mmCIF file of C-alpha atoms in Angstrom:
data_model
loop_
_atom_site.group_PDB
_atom_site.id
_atom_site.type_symbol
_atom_site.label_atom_id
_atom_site.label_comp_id
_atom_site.label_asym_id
_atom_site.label_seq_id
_atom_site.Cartn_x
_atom_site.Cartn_y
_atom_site.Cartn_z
ATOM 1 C CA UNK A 1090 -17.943 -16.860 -32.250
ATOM 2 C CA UNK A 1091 -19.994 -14.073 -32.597
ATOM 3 C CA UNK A 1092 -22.596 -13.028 -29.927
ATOM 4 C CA UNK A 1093 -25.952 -11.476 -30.689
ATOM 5 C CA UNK A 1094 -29.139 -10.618 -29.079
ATOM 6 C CA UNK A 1095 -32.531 -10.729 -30.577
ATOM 7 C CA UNK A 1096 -36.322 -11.175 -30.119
ATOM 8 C CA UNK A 1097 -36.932 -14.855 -31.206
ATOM 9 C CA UNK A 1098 -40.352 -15.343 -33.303
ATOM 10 C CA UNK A 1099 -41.118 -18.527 -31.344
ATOM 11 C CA UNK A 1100 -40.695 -17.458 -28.294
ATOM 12 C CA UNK A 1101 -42.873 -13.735 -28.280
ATOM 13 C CA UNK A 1102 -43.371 -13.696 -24.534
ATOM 14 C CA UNK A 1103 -39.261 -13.675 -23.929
ATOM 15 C CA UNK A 1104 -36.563 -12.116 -25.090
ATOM 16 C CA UNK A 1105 -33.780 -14.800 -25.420
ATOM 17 C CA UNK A 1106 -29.829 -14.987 -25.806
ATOM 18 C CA UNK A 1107 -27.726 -16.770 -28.676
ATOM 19 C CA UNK A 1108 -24.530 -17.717 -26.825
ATOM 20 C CA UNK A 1109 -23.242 -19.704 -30.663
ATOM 21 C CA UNK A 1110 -24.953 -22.932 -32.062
ATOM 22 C CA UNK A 1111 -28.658 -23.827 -30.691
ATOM 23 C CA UNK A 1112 -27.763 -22.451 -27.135
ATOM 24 C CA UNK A 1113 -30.735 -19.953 -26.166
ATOM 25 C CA UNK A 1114 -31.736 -18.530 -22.700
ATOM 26 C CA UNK A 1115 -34.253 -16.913 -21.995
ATOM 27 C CA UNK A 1116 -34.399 -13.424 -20.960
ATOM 28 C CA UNK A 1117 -36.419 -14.502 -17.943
ATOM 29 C CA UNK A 1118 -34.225 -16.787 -16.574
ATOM 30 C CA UNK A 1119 -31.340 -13.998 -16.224
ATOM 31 C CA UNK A 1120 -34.148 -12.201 -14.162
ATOM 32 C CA UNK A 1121 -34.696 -15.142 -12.141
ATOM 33 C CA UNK A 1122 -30.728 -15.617 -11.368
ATOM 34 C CA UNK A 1123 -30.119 -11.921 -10.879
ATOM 35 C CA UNK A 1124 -33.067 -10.461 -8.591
ATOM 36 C CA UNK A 1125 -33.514 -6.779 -10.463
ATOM 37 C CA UNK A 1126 -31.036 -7.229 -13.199
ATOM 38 C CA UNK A 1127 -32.880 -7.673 -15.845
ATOM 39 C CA UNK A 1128 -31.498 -8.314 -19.613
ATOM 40 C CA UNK A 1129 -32.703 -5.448 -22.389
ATOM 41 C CA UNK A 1130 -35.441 -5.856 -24.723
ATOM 42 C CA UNK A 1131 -34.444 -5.572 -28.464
ATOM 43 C CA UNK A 1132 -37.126 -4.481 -31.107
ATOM 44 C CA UNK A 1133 -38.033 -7.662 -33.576
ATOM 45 C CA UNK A 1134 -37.905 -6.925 -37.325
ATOM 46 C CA UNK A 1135 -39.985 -9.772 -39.241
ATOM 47 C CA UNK A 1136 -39.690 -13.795 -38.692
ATOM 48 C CA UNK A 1137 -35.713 -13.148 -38.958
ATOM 49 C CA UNK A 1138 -35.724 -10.955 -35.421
ATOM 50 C CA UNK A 1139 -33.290 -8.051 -35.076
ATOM 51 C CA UNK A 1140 -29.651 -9.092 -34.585
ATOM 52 C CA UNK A 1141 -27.364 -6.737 -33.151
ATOM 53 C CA UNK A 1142 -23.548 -6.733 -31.235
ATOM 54 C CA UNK A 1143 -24.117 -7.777 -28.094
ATOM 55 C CA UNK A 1144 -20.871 -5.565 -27.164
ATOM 56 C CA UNK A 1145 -22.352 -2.710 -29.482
ATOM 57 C CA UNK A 1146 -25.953 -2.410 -28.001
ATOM 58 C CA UNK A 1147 -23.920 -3.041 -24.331
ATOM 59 C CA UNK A 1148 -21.837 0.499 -25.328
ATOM 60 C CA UNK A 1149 -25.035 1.847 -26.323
ATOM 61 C CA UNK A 1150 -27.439 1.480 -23.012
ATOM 62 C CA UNK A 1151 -24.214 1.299 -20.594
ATOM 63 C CA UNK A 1152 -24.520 -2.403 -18.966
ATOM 64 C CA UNK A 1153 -21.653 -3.742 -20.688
ATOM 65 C CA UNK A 1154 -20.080 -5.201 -17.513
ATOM 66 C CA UNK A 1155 -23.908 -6.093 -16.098
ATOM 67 C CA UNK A 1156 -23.976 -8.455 -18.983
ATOM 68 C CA UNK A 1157 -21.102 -10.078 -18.938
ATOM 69 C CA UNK A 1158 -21.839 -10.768 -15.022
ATOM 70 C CA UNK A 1159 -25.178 -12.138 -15.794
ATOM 71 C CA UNK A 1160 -23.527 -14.500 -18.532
ATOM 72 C CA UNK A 1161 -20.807 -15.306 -16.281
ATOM 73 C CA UNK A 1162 -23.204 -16.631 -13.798
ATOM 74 C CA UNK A 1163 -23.869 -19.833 -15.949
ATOM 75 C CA UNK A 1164 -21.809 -22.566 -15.940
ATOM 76 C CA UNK A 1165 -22.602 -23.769 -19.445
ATOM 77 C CA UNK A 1166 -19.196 -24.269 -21.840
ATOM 78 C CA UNK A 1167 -20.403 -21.653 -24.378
ATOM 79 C CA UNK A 1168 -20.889 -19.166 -21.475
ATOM 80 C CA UNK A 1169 -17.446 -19.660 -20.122
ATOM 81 C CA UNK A 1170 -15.825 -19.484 -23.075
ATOM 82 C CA UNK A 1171 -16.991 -16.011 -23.954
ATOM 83 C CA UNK A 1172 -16.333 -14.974 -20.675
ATOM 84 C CA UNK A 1173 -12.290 -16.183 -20.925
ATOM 85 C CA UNK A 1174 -12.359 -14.939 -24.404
ATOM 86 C CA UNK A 1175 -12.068 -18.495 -25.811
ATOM 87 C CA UNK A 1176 -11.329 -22.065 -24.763
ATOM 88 C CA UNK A 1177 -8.743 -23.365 -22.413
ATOM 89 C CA UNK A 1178 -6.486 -25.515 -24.436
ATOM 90 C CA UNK A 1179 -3.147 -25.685 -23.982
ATOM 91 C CA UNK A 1180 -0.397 -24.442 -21.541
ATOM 92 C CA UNK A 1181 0.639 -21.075 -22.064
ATOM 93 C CA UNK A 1182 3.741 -20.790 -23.446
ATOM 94 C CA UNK A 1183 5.261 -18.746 -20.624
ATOM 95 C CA UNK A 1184 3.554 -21.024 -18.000
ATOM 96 C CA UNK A 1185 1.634 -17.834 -16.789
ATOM 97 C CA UNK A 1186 -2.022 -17.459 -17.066
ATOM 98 C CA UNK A 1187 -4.170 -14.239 -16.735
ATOM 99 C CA UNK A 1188 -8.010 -14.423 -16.278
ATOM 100 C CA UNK A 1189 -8.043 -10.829 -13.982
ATOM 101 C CA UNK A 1190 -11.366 -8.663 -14.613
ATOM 102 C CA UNK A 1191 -13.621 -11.436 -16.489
ATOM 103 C CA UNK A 1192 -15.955 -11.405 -14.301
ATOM 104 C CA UNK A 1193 -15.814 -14.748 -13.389
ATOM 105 C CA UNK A 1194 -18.042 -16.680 -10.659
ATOM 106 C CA UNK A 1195 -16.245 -19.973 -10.671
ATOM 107 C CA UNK A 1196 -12.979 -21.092 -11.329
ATOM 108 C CA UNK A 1197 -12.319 -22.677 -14.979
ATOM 109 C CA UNK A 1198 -11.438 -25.990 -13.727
ATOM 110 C CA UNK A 1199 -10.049 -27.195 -16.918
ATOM 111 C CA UNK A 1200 -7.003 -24.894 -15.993
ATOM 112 C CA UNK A 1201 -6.294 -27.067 -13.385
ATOM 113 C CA UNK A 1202 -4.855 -29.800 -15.757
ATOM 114 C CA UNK A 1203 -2.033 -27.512 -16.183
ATOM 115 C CA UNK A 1204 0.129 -28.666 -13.975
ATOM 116 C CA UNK A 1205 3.267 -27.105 -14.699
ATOM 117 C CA UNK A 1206 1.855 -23.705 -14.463
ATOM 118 C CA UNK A 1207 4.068 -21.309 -12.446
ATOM 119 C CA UNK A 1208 1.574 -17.858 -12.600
ATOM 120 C CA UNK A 1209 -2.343 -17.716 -11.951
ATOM 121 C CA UNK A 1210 -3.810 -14.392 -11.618
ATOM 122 C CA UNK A 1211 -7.561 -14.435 -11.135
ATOM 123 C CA UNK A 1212 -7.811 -10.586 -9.815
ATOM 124 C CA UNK A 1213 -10.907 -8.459 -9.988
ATOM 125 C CA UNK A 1214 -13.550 -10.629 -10.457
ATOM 126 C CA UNK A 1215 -16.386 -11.960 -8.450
ATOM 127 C CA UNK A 1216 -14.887 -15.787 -6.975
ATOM 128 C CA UNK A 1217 -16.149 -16.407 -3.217
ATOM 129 C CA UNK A 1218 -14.415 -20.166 -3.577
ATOM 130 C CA UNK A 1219 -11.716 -22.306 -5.363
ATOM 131 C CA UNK A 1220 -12.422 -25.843 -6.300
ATOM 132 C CA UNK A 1221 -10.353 -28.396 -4.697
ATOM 133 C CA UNK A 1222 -8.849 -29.095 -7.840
ATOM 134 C CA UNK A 1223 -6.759 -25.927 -7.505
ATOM 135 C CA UNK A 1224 -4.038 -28.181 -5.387
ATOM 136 C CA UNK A 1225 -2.717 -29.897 -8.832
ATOM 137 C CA UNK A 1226 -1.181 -26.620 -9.795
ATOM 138 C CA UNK A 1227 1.253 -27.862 -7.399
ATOM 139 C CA UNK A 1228 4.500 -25.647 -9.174
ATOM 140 C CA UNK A 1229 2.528 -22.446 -8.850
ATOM 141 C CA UNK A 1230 4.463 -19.548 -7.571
ATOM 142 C CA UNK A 1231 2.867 -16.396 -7.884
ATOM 143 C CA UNK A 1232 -0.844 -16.582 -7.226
ATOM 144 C CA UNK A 1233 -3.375 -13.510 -7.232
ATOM 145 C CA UNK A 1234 -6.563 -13.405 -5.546
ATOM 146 C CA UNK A 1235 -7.232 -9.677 -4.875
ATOM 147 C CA UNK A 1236 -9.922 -7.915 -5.128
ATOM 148 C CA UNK A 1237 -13.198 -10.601 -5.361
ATOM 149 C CA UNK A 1238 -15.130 -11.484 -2.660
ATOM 150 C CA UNK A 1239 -13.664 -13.909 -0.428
ATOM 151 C CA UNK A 1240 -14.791 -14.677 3.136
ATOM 152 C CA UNK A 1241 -12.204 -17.200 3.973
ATOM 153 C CA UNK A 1242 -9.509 -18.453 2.144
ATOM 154 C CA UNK A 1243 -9.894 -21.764 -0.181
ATOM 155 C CA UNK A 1244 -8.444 -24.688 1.195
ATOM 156 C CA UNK A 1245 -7.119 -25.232 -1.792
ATOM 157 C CA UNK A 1246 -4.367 -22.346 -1.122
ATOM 158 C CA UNK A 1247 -2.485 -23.824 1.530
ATOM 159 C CA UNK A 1248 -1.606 -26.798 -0.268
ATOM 160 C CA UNK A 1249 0.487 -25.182 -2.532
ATOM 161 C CA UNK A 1250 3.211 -26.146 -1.324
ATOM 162 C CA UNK A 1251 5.510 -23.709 -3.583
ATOM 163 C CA UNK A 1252 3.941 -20.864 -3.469
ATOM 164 C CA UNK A 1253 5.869 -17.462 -2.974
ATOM 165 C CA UNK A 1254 4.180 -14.920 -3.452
ATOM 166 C CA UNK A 1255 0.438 -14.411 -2.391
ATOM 167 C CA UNK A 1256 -2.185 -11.809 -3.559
ATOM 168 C CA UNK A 1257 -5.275 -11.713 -0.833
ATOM 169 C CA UNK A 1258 -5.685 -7.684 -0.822
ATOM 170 C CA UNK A 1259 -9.253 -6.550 -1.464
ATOM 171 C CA UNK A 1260 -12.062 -9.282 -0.198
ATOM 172 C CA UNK A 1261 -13.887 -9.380 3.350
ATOM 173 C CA UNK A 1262 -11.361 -11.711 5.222
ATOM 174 C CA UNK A 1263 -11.684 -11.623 8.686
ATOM 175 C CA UNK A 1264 -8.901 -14.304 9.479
ATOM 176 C CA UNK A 1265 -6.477 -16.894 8.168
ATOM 177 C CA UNK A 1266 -6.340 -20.733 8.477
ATOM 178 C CA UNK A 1267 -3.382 -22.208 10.204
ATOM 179 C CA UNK A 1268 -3.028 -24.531 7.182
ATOM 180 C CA UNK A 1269 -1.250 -21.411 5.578
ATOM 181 C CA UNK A 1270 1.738 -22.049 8.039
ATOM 182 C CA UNK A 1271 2.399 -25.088 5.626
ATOM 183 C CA UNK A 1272 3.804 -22.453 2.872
ATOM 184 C CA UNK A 1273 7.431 -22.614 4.253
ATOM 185 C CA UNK A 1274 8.629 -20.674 0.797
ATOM 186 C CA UNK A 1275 6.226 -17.625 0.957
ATOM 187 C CA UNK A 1276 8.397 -14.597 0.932
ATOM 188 C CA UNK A 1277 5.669 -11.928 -0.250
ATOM 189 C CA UNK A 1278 1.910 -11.542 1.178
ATOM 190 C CA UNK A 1279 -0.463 -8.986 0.461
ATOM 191 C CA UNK A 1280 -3.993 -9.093 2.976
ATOM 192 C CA UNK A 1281 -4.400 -4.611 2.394
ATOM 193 C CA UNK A 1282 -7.706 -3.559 2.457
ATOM 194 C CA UNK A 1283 -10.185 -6.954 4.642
ATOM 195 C CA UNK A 1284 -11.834 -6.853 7.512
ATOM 196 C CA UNK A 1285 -8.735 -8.216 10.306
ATOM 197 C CA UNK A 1286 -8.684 -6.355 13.617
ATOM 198 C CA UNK A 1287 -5.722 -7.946 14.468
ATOM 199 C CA UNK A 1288 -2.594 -9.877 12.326
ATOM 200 C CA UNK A 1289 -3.447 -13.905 11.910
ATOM 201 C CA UNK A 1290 -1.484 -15.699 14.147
ATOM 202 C CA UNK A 1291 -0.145 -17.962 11.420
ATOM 203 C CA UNK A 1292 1.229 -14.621 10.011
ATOM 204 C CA UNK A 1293 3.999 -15.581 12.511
ATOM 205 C CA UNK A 1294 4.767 -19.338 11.165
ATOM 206 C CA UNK A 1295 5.928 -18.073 7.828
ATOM 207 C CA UNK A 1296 9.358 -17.894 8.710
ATOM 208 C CA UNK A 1297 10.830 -16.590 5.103
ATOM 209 C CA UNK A 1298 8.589 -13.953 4.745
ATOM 210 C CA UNK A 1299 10.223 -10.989 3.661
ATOM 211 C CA UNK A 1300 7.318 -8.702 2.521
ATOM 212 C CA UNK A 1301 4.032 -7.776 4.540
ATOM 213 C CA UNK A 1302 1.419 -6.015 3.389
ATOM 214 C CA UNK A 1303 -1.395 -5.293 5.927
ATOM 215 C CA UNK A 1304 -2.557 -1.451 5.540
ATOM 216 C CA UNK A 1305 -6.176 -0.759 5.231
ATOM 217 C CA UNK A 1306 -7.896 -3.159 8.294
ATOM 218 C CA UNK A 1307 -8.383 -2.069 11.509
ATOM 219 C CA UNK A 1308 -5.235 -3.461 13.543
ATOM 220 C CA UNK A 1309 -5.281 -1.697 16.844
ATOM 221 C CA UNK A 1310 -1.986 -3.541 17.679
ATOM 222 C CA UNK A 1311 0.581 -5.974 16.254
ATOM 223 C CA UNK A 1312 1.552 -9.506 18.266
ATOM 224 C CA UNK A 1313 4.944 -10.227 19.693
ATOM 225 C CA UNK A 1314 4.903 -13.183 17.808
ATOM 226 C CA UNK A 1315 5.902 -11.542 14.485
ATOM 227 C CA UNK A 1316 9.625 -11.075 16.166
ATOM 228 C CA UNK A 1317 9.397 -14.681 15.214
ATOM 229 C CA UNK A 1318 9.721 -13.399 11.202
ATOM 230 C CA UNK A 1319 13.834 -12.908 11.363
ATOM 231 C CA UNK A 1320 13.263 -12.652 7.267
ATOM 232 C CA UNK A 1321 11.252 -9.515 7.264
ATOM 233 C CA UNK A 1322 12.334 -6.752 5.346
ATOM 234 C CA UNK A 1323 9.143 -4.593 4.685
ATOM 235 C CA UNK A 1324 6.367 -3.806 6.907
ATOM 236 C CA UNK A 1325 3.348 -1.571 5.422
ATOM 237 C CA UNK A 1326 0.641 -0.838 7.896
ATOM 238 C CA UNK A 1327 -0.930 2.364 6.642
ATOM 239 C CA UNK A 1328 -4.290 3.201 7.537
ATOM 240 C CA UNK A 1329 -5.105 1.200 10.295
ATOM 241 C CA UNK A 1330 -5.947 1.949 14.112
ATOM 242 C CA UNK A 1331 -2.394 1.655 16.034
ATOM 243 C CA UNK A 1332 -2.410 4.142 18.641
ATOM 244 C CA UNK A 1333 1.029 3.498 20.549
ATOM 245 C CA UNK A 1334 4.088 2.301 18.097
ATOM 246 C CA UNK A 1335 4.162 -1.509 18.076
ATOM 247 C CA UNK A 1336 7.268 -2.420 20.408
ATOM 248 C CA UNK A 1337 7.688 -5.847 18.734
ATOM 249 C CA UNK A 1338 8.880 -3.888 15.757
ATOM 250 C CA UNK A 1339 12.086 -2.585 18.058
ATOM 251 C CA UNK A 1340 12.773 -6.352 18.160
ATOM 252 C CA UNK A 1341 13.058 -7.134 14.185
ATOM 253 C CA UNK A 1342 16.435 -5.308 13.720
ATOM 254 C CA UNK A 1343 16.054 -7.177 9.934
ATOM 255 C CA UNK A 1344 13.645 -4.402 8.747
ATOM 256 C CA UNK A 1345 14.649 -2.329 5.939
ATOM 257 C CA UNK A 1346 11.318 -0.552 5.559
ATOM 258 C CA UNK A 1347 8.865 0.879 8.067
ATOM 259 C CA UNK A 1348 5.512 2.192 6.891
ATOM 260 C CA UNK A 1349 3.214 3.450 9.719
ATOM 261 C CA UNK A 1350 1.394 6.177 7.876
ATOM 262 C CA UNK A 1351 -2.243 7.391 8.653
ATOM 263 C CA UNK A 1352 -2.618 5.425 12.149
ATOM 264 C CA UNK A 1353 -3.034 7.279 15.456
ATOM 265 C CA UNK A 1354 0.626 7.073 16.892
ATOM 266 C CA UNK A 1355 1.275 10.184 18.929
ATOM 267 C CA UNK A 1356 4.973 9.321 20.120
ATOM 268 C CA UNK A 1357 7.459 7.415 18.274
ATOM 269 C CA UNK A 1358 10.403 6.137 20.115
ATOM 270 C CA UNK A 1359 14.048 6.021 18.944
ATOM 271 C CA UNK A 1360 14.880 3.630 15.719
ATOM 272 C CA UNK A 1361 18.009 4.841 15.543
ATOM 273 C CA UNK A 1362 19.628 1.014 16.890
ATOM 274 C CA UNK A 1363 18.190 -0.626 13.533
ATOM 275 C CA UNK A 1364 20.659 -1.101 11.597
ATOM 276 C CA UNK A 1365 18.912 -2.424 8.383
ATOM 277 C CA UNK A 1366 16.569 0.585 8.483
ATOM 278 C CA UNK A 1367 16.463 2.555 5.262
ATOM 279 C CA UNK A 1368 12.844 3.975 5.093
ATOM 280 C CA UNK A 1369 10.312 5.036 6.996
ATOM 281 C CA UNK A 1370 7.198 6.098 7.339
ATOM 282 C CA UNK A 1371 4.731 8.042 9.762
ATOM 283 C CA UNK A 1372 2.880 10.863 8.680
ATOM 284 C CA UNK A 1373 -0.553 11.794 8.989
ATOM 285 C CA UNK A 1374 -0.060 10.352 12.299
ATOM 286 C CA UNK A 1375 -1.220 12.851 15.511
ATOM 287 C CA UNK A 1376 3.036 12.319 16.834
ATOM 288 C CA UNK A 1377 4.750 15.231 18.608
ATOM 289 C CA UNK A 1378 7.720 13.894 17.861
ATOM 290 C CA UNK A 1379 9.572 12.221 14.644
ATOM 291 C CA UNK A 1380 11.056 8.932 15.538
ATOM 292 C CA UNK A 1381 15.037 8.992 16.038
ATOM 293 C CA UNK A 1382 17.045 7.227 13.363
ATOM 294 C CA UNK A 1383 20.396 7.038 12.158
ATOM 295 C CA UNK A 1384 21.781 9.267 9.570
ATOM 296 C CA UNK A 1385 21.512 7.548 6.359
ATOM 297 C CA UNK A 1386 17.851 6.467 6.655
ATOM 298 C CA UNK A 1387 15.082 8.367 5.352
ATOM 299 C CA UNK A 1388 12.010 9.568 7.017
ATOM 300 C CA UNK A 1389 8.810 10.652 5.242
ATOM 301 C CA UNK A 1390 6.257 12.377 7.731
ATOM 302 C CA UNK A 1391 6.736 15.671 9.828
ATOM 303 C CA UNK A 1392 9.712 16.975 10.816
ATOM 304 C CA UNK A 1393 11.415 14.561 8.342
ATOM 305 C CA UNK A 1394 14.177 16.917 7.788
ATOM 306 C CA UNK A 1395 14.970 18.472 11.493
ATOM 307 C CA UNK A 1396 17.086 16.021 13.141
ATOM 308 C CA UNK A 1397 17.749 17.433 16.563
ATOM 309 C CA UNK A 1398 20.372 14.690 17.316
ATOM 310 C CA UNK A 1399 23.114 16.418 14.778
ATOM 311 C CA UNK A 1400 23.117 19.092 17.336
ATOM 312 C CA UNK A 1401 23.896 16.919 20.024
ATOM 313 C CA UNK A 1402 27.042 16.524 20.550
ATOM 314 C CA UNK A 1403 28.677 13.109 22.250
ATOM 315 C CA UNK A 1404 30.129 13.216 25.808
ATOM 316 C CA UNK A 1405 33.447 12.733 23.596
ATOM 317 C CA UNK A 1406 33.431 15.584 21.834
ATOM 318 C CA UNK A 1407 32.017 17.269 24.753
ATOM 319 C CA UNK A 1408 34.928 16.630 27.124
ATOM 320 C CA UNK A 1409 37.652 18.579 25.182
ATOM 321 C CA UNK A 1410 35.563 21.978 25.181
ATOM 322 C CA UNK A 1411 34.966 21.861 28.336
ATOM 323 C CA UNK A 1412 38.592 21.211 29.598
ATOM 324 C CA UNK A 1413 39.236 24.204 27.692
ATOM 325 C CA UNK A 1414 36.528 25.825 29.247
ATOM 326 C CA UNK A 1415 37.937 25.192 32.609
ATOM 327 C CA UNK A 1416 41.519 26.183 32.091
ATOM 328 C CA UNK A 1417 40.480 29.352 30.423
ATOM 329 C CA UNK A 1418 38.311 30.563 33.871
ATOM 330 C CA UNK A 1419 41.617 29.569 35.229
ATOM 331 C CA UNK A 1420 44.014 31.480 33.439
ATOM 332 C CA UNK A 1421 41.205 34.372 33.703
ATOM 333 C CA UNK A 1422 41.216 34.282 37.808
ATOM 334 C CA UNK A 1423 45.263 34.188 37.733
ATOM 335 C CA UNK A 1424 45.343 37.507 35.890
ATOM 336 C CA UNK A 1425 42.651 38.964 38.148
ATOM 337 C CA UNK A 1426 45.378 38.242 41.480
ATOM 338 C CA UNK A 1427 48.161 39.251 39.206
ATOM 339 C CA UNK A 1428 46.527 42.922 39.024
ATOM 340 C CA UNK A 1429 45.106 43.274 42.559
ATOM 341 C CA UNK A 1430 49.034 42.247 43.476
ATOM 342 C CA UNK A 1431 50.203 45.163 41.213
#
């Protein structure tokens, strides 16, 4: 299918659109549907009208992507297949499929009769919703939704049921449903970059979470609830507005990683009883003090590499130096009598 652009002869008041077959819309309409964007006007050459590459004469005037957002907008089959880059046939092979950055509006539904697919990533384009028809990919794993412009999350999402790992970084979210505590196998989520002042309190009902992702709102604290995730391994919770160190994170001895970076946490107190700790995180933090942690775990933020507790010796180690203190100011005082005697 090829797509062109010309001045029709019947139509001398519009410019219109061949999409492939007898499918023409009128430049108008696109004005109509998309307040100031309006589509380019073409010269006409005689009754056969000047036919150029739609992607060519896009490179040439720089509204490549405004195009392909205008013809997204329609719903019409010959519209959404350019937009996927051809029809929606058959199951991919590896049961993954990858419509990221095709500017899409709504959802292909006809992808929805693939039921046994196990990867859908739909990143970086422009969905707001998911049809309900999304629930019959009920094997999906691995499902990405970041970057688009979601408000709330589909309803769609929290019925499937398998789901482990879920992509929400990058929209406007303000809060999740409690409907998402019914994904009892999520292990990975990613909500970076939305709109939450606080963590969702359903955050807390997915007990085998392993992985959260949650840098980039504006948390000003973290719930107690979250000692509730005895999975978690990995906290990230950069750039955000935490002024004191959130003490339910003393309670979740599970955590391997720590990442605190670019919040407003002037004193960290000692980590140095977690014993899963590998890796952590706090610079660019206003801290006059580098958290305490035990020897084998890294630190990345200032005074990383001065770890005033080497230097501090136990009261075990202590207590033999300073018996030997002691007995030499004793042997010291005998020789002083021994001489005032002589």
């Amino acid at each position: 299918m090829v797509l062109t652009v010309r001045s029709r002869p019947t139509r001398s008041a519009a410019d219109t659109v061949q999409l492939s077959g007898n499918l023409w819309v009128s430049s108008n309409h696109f004005k109509k549907s998309q307040g100031n964007l309006s589509f380019p006007t073409l010269p006409s050459s005689g009754a056969g009208g000047a036919f150029c590459s739609l992607k060519e004469h896009a490179a040439g005037v720089g509204m490549g992507n405004a195009l392909m957002s205008v013809v997204a907008f329609f719903p019409s089959k010959s519209c959404q297949k350019l937009v996927l880059g051809g029809d929606i046939e058959e199951m991919p092979p590896d049961k993954m499929l990858d419509l990221s950055g095709r500017h899409l509006r709504r959802f292909p539904v006809q992808a929805c009769a693939f039921t046994q697919l196990l990867k859908l990533y739909l990143s970086n384009n422009n969905l707001s919703s998911l049809p309900a028809e999304l629930q019959l990919l009920g094997r999906l794993q691995i499902l990405a939704l970041d970057f688009n412009r979601f408000r709330e999350l589909p309803a769609a999402v929290c019925r499937l049921r398998q789901l482990s790992i879920l992509y929400l970084g990058n929209n406007s979210l303000c809060d999740l449903p409690a409907e998402l505590g019914a994904l009892a196998d999520l292990k990975t989520l990613w909500i970076e970059c939305n709109c939450f002042e606080r963590v969702p309190q359903v955050v807390a009902e997915l007990r085998q979470l392993r992985v959260l992702h949650a840098g980039c709102n504006q948390l000003g604290e973290l719930p107690r609830e979250l000692r509730r995730l005895r999975q978690l391994q990995s906290i990230w919770l950069p750039g955000n507005q935490l002024g004191d160190f959130p003490p339910v994170l003393l309670e979740m001895e599970s955590l391997e990683v720590i990442d605190l970076d670019r919040n407003k946490i002037r004193c960290f107190p000692s980590l140095a009883h977690m014993k899963n700790l590998k890796l952590v995180m706090y610079d660019h933090n206003p801290c006059k003090n580098a958290p305490r942690v035990a020897q084998e775990v890294r630190r990345v933020g200032r005074w990383a590499d001065y770890r005033p507790e080497d230097h501090i010796k136990s009261p075990a180690e202590a207590a033999p130096e300073q018996v030997g203190e002691s007995r030499d100011v004793e042997a010291a005082e005998k020789a002083g009598q021994n001489q005032e005697f002589a």
